[in-house]
PDB file of C-alpha atoms in Angstrom:
ATOM      1  CA  MET A   1     -70.577  34.777  -5.976  1.00 49.00           C
ATOM      2  CA  SER A   2     -68.376  34.256  -8.921  1.00 48.00           C
ATOM      3  CA  ALA A   3     -64.705  35.017  -9.358  1.00 47.00           C
ATOM      4  CA  ALA A   4     -65.604  37.457 -11.936  1.00 46.00           C
ATOM      5  CA  SER A   5     -67.826  39.472  -9.661  1.00 48.00           C
ATOM      6  CA  MET A   6     -65.348  39.512  -6.678  1.00 47.00           C
ATOM      7  CA  PRO A   7     -64.233  42.986  -5.798  1.00 52.00           C
ATOM      8  CA  GLY A   8     -60.820  44.192  -7.083  1.00 51.00           C
ATOM      9  CA  THR A   9     -60.523  41.007  -9.200  1.00 49.00           C
ATOM     10  CA  THR A  10     -60.339  41.253 -13.010  1.00 52.00           C
ATOM     11  CA  LEU A  11     -59.782  37.963 -14.827  1.00 48.00           C
ATOM     12  CA  THR A  12     -58.868  38.292 -18.493  1.00 53.00           C
ATOM     13  CA  ALA A  13     -57.684  35.881 -21.224  1.00 50.00           C
ATOM     14  CA  THR A  14     -54.113  37.460 -20.726  1.00 52.00           C
ATOM     15  CA  THR A  15     -54.191  36.592 -17.125  1.00 50.00           C
ATOM     16  CA  PHE A  16     -54.877  32.913 -17.837  1.00 45.00           C
ATOM     17  CA  ARG A  17     -52.291  32.857 -20.587  1.00 54.00           C
ATOM     18  CA  GLY A  18     -49.608  34.572 -18.305  1.00 56.00           C
ATOM     19  CA  ARG A  19     -50.325  31.883 -15.636  1.00 54.00           C
ATOM     20  CA  GLY A  20     -50.138  29.164 -17.960  1.00 56.00           C
ATOM     21  CA  VAL A  21     -46.653  30.436 -19.190  1.00 52.00           C
ATOM     22  CA  GLU A  22     -45.542  30.652 -15.658  1.00 57.00           C
ATOM     23  CA  ARG A  23     -46.466  27.104 -14.923  1.00 59.00           C
ATOM     24  CA  ARG A  24     -44.910  25.855 -18.199  1.00 57.00           C
ATOM     25  CA  ALA A  25     -41.651  27.819 -17.299  1.00 52.00           C
ATOM     26  CA  MET A  26     -41.544  26.325 -13.784  1.00 58.00           C
ATOM     27  CA  THR A  27     -42.076  22.787 -15.101  1.00 57.00           C
ATOM     28  CA  SER A  28     -39.459  23.286 -17.813  1.00 60.00           C
ATOM     29  CA  THR A  29     -36.944  24.493 -15.120  1.00 57.00           C
ATOM     30  CA  ARG A  30     -37.600  21.561 -12.923  1.00 61.00           C
ATOM     31  CA  SER A  31     -37.198  19.203 -15.920  1.00 60.00           C
ATOM     32  CA  ARG A  32     -33.874  20.924 -16.730  1.00 63.00           C
ATOM     33  CA  CYS A  33     -32.746  20.657 -13.137  1.00 52.00           C
ATOM     34  CA  ARG A  34     -33.556  16.894 -13.015  1.00 61.00           C
ATOM     35  CA  SER A  35     -31.881  16.431 -16.380  1.00 60.00           C
ATOM     36  CA  SER A  36     -28.649  18.192 -15.125  1.00 59.00           C
ATOM     37  CA  SER A  37     -28.646  16.265 -11.988  1.00 59.00           C
ATOM     38  CA  THR A  38     -29.014  13.160 -13.953  1.00 61.00           C
ATOM     39  CA  ARG A  39     -26.163  13.932 -16.142  1.00 61.00           C
ATOM     40  CA  VAL A  40     -23.847  14.933 -13.090  1.00 49.00           C
ATOM     41  CA  VAL A  41     -24.590  11.606 -11.425  1.00 54.00           C
ATOM     42  CA  ALA A  42     -23.829   9.650 -14.724  1.00 58.00           C
ATOM     43  CA  LEU A  43     -20.544  11.589 -15.068  1.00 56.00           C
ATOM     44  CA  PHE A  44     -19.549  10.817 -11.436  1.00 54.00           C
ATOM     45  CA  ASP A  45     -20.300   7.175 -12.023  1.00 60.00           C
ATOM     46  CA  ARG A  46     -18.134   7.181 -15.245  1.00 63.00           C
ATOM     47  CA  VAL A  47     -15.290   8.868 -13.522  1.00 49.00           C
ATOM     48  CA  ARG A  48     -15.443   6.352 -10.591  1.00 59.00           C
ATOM     49  CA  ALA A  49     -15.690   3.382 -12.912  1.00 53.00           C
ATOM     50  CA  ALA A  50     -12.657   4.719 -14.806  1.00 51.00           C
ATOM     51  CA  THR A  51     -10.624   5.074 -11.678  1.00 51.00           C
ATOM     52  CA  VAL A  52     -11.456   1.617 -10.299  1.00 48.00           C
ATOM     53  CA  SER A  53     -10.797   0.177 -13.769  1.00 47.00           C
ATOM     54  CA  SER A  54      -7.612   1.904 -13.936  1.00 45.00           C
ATOM     55  CA  LYS A  55      -6.408   0.541 -10.565  1.00 48.00           C
ATOM     56  CA  ALA A  56      -7.556  -2.852 -11.598  1.00 51.00           C
ATOM     57  CA  ARG A  57      -5.644  -2.733 -14.893  1.00 55.00           C
ATOM     58  CA  ALA A  58      -2.511  -1.412 -13.198  1.00 68.00           C
ATOM     59  CA  PRO A  59       0.224  -4.278 -13.509  1.00 84.00           C
ATOM     60  CA  GLN A  60       1.237  -5.613 -10.171  1.00 91.00           C
ATOM     61  CA  LEU A  61       5.083  -5.650  -9.858  1.00 95.00           C
ATOM     62  CA  THR A  62       6.819  -8.645  -8.674  1.00 95.00           C
ATOM     63  CA  SER A  63      10.400  -9.286  -7.298  1.00 96.00           C
ATOM     64  CA  ALA A  64      11.570  -9.777 -10.992  1.00 96.00           C
ATOM     65  CA  ASP A  65      10.364  -6.343 -11.920  1.00 97.00           C
ATOM     66  CA  VAL A  66      12.281  -4.324  -9.205  1.00 97.00           C
ATOM     67  CA  THR A  67      15.843  -3.444  -8.403  1.00 97.00           C
ATOM     68  CA  PRO A  68      17.047  -6.123  -5.976  1.00 97.00           C
ATOM     69  CA  GLY A  69      18.077  -5.402  -2.549  1.00 97.00           C
ATOM     70  CA  GLN A  70      20.335  -8.424  -2.343  1.00 94.00           C
ATOM     71  CA  GLY A  71      22.424 -10.377  -4.597  1.00 92.00           C
ATOM     72  CA  ALA A  72      23.383  -9.900  -8.307  1.00 92.00           C
ATOM     73  CA  GLY A  73      22.272  -6.509  -9.569  1.00 95.00           C
ATOM     74  CA  SER A  74      21.700  -4.982  -6.198  1.00 96.00           C
ATOM     75  CA  PRO A  75      22.986  -1.491  -5.386  1.00 96.00           C
ATOM     76  CA  LYS A  76      25.737  -1.039  -2.485  1.00 94.00           C
ATOM     77  CA  TRP A  77      24.005  -0.541   0.952  1.00 95.00           C
ATOM     78  CA  PRO A  78      24.706   3.183   1.232  1.00 95.00           C
ATOM     79  CA  GLU A  79      22.439   3.683  -1.913  1.00 96.00           C
ATOM     80  CA  ILE A  80      19.638   1.453  -0.632  1.00 97.00           C
ATOM     81  CA  HIS A  81      19.731   3.342   2.549  1.00 97.00           C
ATOM     82  CA  ASP A  82      19.364   6.710   0.759  1.00 97.00           C
ATOM     83  CA  ARG A  83      16.660   5.387  -1.563  1.00 98.00           C
ATOM     84  CA  CYS A  84      14.731   3.926   1.319  1.00 98.00           C
ATOM     85  CA  LEU A  85      14.675   7.446   2.926  1.00 97.00           C
ATOM     86  CA  ALA A  86      13.730   9.115  -0.255  1.00 98.00           C
ATOM     87  CA  MET A  87      10.921   6.723  -0.973  1.00 98.00           C
ATOM     88  CA  GLY A  88       9.466   7.359   2.599  1.00 97.00           C
ATOM     89  CA  VAL A  89      10.187   4.136   4.394  1.00 98.00           C
ATOM     90  CA  LYS A  90       9.097   4.899   8.026  1.00 97.00           C
ATOM     91  CA  THR A  91      10.741   4.000  11.276  1.00 97.00           C
ATOM     92  CA  VAL A  92       8.711   2.254  14.124  1.00 96.00           C
ATOM     93  CA  ASP A  93      10.033   2.045  17.617  1.00 94.00           C
ATOM     94  CA  ALA A  94       9.650  -1.439  19.245  1.00 93.00           C
ATOM     95  CA  ALA A  95       7.707   0.181  22.139  1.00 95.00           C
ATOM     96  CA  ASP A  96       5.134   1.658  19.649  1.00 96.00           C
ATOM     97  CA  LEU A  97       4.775  -1.726  17.711  1.00 96.00           C
ATOM     98  CA  PRO A  98       2.073  -3.470  19.887  1.00 95.00           C
ATOM     99  CA  PHE A  99      -0.429  -0.427  19.307  1.00 95.00           C
ATOM    100  CA  LEU A 100       0.407  -0.124  15.596  1.00 95.00           C
ATOM    101  CA  VAL A 101      -0.531  -3.763  14.885  1.00 95.00           C
ATOM    102  CA  SER A 102      -3.339  -4.150  17.289  1.00 94.00           C
ATOM    103  CA  ASP A 103      -5.839  -3.843  14.496  1.00 94.00           C
ATOM    104  CA  PRO A 104      -5.104  -6.749  12.114  1.00 92.00           C
ATOM    105  CA  ARG A 105      -7.393  -5.076   9.318  1.00 93.00           C
ATOM    106  CA  ARG A 106      -5.442  -1.950   9.253  1.00 94.00           C
ATOM    107  CA  ALA A 107      -1.829  -3.112   9.695  1.00 96.00           C
ATOM    108  CA  ILE A 108       0.149  -6.425   9.093  1.00 97.00           C
ATOM    109  CA  LEU A 109       3.326  -7.430  10.696  1.00 98.00           C
ATOM    110  CA  VAL A 110       5.700  -9.344   8.393  1.00 98.00           C
ATOM    111  CA  ASP A 111       8.681 -11.219   9.839  1.00 98.00           C
ATOM    112  CA  VAL A 112      11.205 -11.466   7.046  1.00 98.00           C
ATOM    113  CA  ARG A 113      13.504 -13.926   8.772  1.00 96.00           C
ATOM    114  CA  GLN A 114      14.046 -17.394   7.413  1.00 92.00           C
ATOM    115  CA  THR A 115      11.170 -19.910   8.198  1.00 93.00           C
ATOM    116  CA  ILE A 116      13.513 -22.044  10.518  1.00 90.00           C
ATOM    117  CA  GLU A 117      14.098 -18.954  12.965  1.00 92.00           C
ATOM    118  CA  PHE A 118      10.331 -17.808  12.660  1.00 96.00           C
ATOM    119  CA  ASP A 119       9.313 -21.442  13.826  1.00 94.00           C
ATOM    120  CA  GLU A 120      11.736 -21.199  16.920  1.00 94.00           C
ATOM    121  CA  TRP A 121      10.173 -17.807  18.105  1.00 94.00           C
ATOM    122  CA  ARG A 122       8.135 -15.137  16.859  1.00 95.00           C
ATOM    123  CA  VAL A 123       6.516 -11.831  17.620  1.00 95.00           C
ATOM    124  CA  PRO A 124       2.819 -12.012  17.634  1.00 94.00           C
ATOM    125  CA  PRO A 125       0.834 -11.403  15.362  1.00 95.00           C
ATOM    126  CA  ALA A 126       3.589 -11.493  12.819  1.00 97.00           C
ATOM    127  CA  VAL A 127       3.304 -13.642   9.559  1.00 97.00           C
ATOM    128  CA  ASN A 128       6.382 -15.122   7.929  1.00 98.00           C
ATOM    129  CA  VAL A 129       7.518 -14.014   4.518  1.00 98.00           C
ATOM    130  CA  PRO A 130      11.182 -14.697   4.356  1.00 97.00           C
ATOM    131  CA  TYR A 131      13.203 -12.410   2.322  1.00 97.00           C
ATOM    132  CA  ALA A 132      16.068 -14.782   1.975  1.00 93.00           C
ATOM    133  CA  ILE A 133      15.719 -18.621   1.376  1.00 91.00           C
ATOM    134  CA  PRO A 134      18.051 -21.645   1.506  1.00 87.00           C
ATOM    135  CA  ASP A 135      20.224 -21.615  -1.628  1.00 81.00           C
ATOM    136  CA  PRO A 136      18.753 -24.260  -4.011  1.00 74.00           C
ATOM    137  CA  ASN A 137      22.111 -25.396  -4.796  1.00 72.00           C
ATOM    138  CA  VAL A 138      22.740 -28.013  -2.223  1.00 71.00           C
ATOM    139  CA  ILE A 139      26.500 -27.819  -2.357  1.00 69.00           C
ATOM    140  CA  ARG A 140      26.661 -24.075  -1.841  1.00 65.00           C
ATOM    141  CA  ARG A 141      23.960 -24.456   1.006  1.00 62.00           C
ATOM    142  CA  ALA A 142      26.184 -27.070   2.708  1.00 66.00           C
ATOM    143  CA  VAL A 143      29.119 -24.631   2.611  1.00 66.00           C
ATOM    144  CA  GLY A 144      26.894 -22.401   4.928  1.00 59.00           C
ATOM    145  CA  TYR A 145      26.415 -25.366   7.408  1.00 57.00           C
ATOM    146  CA  ALA A 146      30.216 -25.897   7.392  1.00 56.00           C
ATOM    147  CA  ILE A 147      30.647 -22.244   8.683  1.00 56.00           C
ATOM    148  CA  SER A 148      27.867 -22.526  11.112  1.00 54.00           C
ATOM    149  CA  ILE A 149      25.206 -20.603   9.358  1.00 63.00           C
ATOM    150  CA  LYS A 150      21.804 -21.686  10.312  1.00 64.00           C
ATOM    151  CA  GLY A 151      19.879 -22.855   7.552  1.00 64.00           C
ATOM    152  CA  GLY A 152      23.026 -22.839   5.307  1.00 66.00           C
ATOM    153  CA  LEU A 153      23.829 -20.254   2.682  1.00 74.00           C
ATOM    154  CA  LYS A 154      20.861 -18.561   1.473  1.00 81.00           C
ATOM    155  CA  VAL A 155      19.680 -16.386  -1.581  1.00 89.00           C
ATOM    156  CA  ARG A 156      17.151 -13.756  -2.174  1.00 94.00           C
ATOM    157  CA  ASN A 157      13.721 -14.884  -2.238  1.00 96.00           C
ATOM    158  CA  PRO A 158      12.450 -14.678  -5.921  1.00 96.00           C
ATOM    159  CA  ASP A 159       8.812 -14.605  -4.985  1.00 97.00           C
ATOM    160  CA  PHE A 160       9.029 -12.263  -1.772  1.00 98.00           C
ATOM    161  CA  VAL A 161       7.320  -9.325  -3.291  1.00 98.00           C
ATOM    162  CA  SER A 162       4.190 -11.568  -4.475  1.00 97.00           C
ATOM    163  CA  ALA A 163       4.296 -13.403  -1.224  1.00 97.00           C
ATOM    164  CA  CYS A 164       4.126 -10.246   0.865  1.00 97.00           C
ATOM    165  CA  ARG A 165       1.275  -9.067  -1.387  1.00 97.00           C
ATOM    166  CA  SER A 166      -0.835 -12.125  -0.736  1.00 96.00           C
ATOM    167  CA  ALA A 167      -0.293 -12.179   3.003  1.00 96.00           C
ATOM    168  CA  ALA A 168      -1.518  -8.461   3.030  1.00 96.00           C
ATOM    169  CA  GLU A 169      -4.429  -9.174   0.850  1.00 94.00           C
ATOM    170  CA  ALA A 170      -5.597 -11.956   3.228  1.00 95.00           C
ATOM    171  CA  GLN A 171      -5.495  -9.944   6.131  1.00 95.00           C
ATOM    172  CA  LEU A 172      -6.027  -6.039   5.688  1.00 95.00           C
ATOM    173  CA  SER A 173      -9.378  -4.481   4.790  1.00 91.00           C
ATOM    174  CA  ALA A 174      -7.675  -2.190   2.217  1.00 86.00           C
ATOM    175  CA  ARG A 175      -8.897  -2.617  -1.360  1.00 83.00           C
ATOM    176  CA  ARG A 176      -5.293  -3.262  -2.272  1.00 89.00           C
ATOM    177  CA  ALA A 177      -2.445  -4.668  -0.206  1.00 89.00           C
ATOM    178  CA  GLU A 178      -0.310  -1.836  -1.396  1.00 90.00           C
ATOM    179  CA  ASP A 179      -2.828   0.668   0.317  1.00 92.00           C
ATOM    180  CA  GLY A 180      -2.430  -0.987   3.795  1.00 93.00           C
ATOM    181  CA  VAL A 181       0.094  -0.409   6.576  1.00 96.00           C
ATOM    182  CA  VAL A 182       2.853  -3.127   6.313  1.00 97.00           C
ATOM    183  CA  VAL A 183       5.386  -3.343   8.945  1.00 98.00           C
ATOM    184  CA  LEU A 184       8.605  -5.310   8.594  1.00 98.00           C
ATOM    185  CA  ILE A 185      10.540  -6.978  11.534  1.00 97.00           C
ATOM    186  CA  ASP A 186      13.822  -8.700  11.597  1.00 95.00           C
ATOM    187  CA  THR A 187      16.257  -9.875  14.180  1.00 92.00           C
ATOM    188  CA  LYS A 188      18.317  -6.741  13.312  1.00 90.00           C
ATOM    189  CA  GLY A 189      16.074  -4.066  12.140  1.00 91.00           C
ATOM    190  CA  GLY A 190      18.619  -1.666  10.805  1.00 94.00           C
ATOM    191  CA  ASP A 191      18.513   2.195  11.073  1.00 96.00           C
ATOM    192  CA  LEU A 192      17.450   4.835   8.697  1.00 97.00           C
ATOM    193  CA  THR A 193      17.805   7.509  11.269  1.00 96.00           C
ATOM    194  CA  VAL A 194      21.693   7.571  11.172  1.00 95.00           C
ATOM    195  CA  PRO A 195      23.979   7.831   8.077  1.00 95.00           C
ATOM    196  CA  PRO A 196      25.301   4.529   6.589  1.00 95.00           C
ATOM    197  CA  LYS A 197      28.955   3.732   6.420  1.00 92.00           C
ATOM    198  CA  ARG A 198      30.124   5.033   3.119  1.00 87.00           C
ATOM    199  CA  LYS A 199      33.677   3.984   3.130  1.00 83.00           C
ATOM    200  CA  GLY A 200      35.530   0.653   3.738  1.00 72.00           C
ATOM    201  CA  SER A 201      34.815  -2.671   1.901  1.00 61.00           C
ATOM    202  CA  GLY A 202      33.313  -5.531   3.819  1.00 56.00           C
ATOM    203  CA  THR A 203      32.827  -3.408   6.874  1.00 65.00           C
ATOM    204  CA  LEU A 204      29.755  -4.361   8.982  1.00 84.00           C
ATOM    205  CA  ASP A 205      27.096  -1.466   8.884  1.00 92.00           C
ATOM    206  CA  PRO A 206      24.844  -1.427  11.865  1.00 92.00           C
ATOM    207  CA  THR A 207      22.442   0.492   9.695  1.00 95.00           C
ATOM    208  CA  ASP A 208      22.059  -2.465   7.296  1.00 95.00           C
ATOM    209  CA  SER A 209      19.591  -5.246   7.709  1.00 95.00           C
ATOM    210  CA  GLN A 210      17.384  -7.596   5.678  1.00 95.00           C
ATOM    211  CA  CYS A 211      14.425  -5.798   6.816  1.00 96.00           C
ATOM    212  CA  LEU A 212      15.445  -2.577   4.986  1.00 98.00           C
ATOM    213  CA  ARG A 213      16.588  -4.411   1.866  1.00 97.00           C
ATOM    214  CA  ALA A 214      13.180  -6.154   1.803  1.00 98.00           C
ATOM    215  CA  ALA A 215      11.418  -2.654   2.315  1.00 98.00           C
ATOM    216  CA  PHE A 216      13.591  -1.263  -0.665  1.00 98.00           C
ATOM    217  CA  GLU A 217      11.972  -4.007  -2.967  1.00 98.00           C
ATOM    218  CA  LEU A 218       8.470  -3.617  -1.581  1.00 98.00           C
ATOM    219  CA  LYS A 219       8.592   0.348  -2.097  1.00 98.00           C
ATOM    220  CA  GLN A 220       9.477  -0.057  -5.613  1.00 97.00           C
ATOM    221  CA  ALA A 221       6.563  -2.544  -6.087  1.00 97.00           C
ATOM    222  CA  GLY A 222       4.085   0.171  -5.150  1.00 96.00           C
ATOM    223  CA  PHE A 223       3.641  -0.440  -1.321  1.00 97.00           C
ATOM    224  CA  GLY A 224       2.558   3.017   0.116  1.00 94.00           C
ATOM    225  CA  ASP A 225       2.794   2.877   4.071  1.00 97.00           C
ATOM    226  CA  LEU A 226       5.713   0.804   4.563  1.00 97.00           C
ATOM    227  CA  ARG A 227       7.381   0.705   8.003  1.00 98.00           C
ATOM    228  CA  TYR A 228      10.197  -1.228   9.633  1.00 98.00           C
ATOM    229  CA  VAL A 229      10.956  -1.966  13.472  1.00 97.00           C
ATOM    230  CA  LYS A 230      14.197  -0.469  14.557  1.00 91.00           C
TER     231      LYS A 230
END
């Protein structure tokens, strides 16, 4: 039995033309969807490439580019204390340290003491990036020995920021060293949880430390999750 003779079925040229139009419309719609999807993916790829490229082109600041935390040009300690708080330097209790640095791909522990002290004893798994180094002037350094300063008089390490970045890049799994967790440790950790002494000249301030002065510089250099051991 032919289709034309089937009961209730009437096939005309108009019917075939209509079905052809429907098929062409469906094909056109699918083509437009594929084209739109391709454009969206291409746009996403361009945005992602631009973002990565922007990060790659962002200049890496060094110790020479930041306000020093010690020595010539450095602010007084109360200002450094306030700026560390404002920049979001976080406090770590010593009891919480082992868990925090248990995954070396996520967090790096940086000991900012001078190398001679680090060689005598250290807190694993710390790496040593000294914030202060022996004064290159032998005569001035000898003055330190004369007044019983271990290692002699010291000056701010001009390569501290770059050295800290290199140490973090070598250990952390983050794309940039500045995106990982960096924990600073010192013999005297300092304290951001209490106000600094704002009066008096030459007065020892228990909130002050090399650790926090180092953190002050690293924060300026773009390190995001920066912490110190109290």
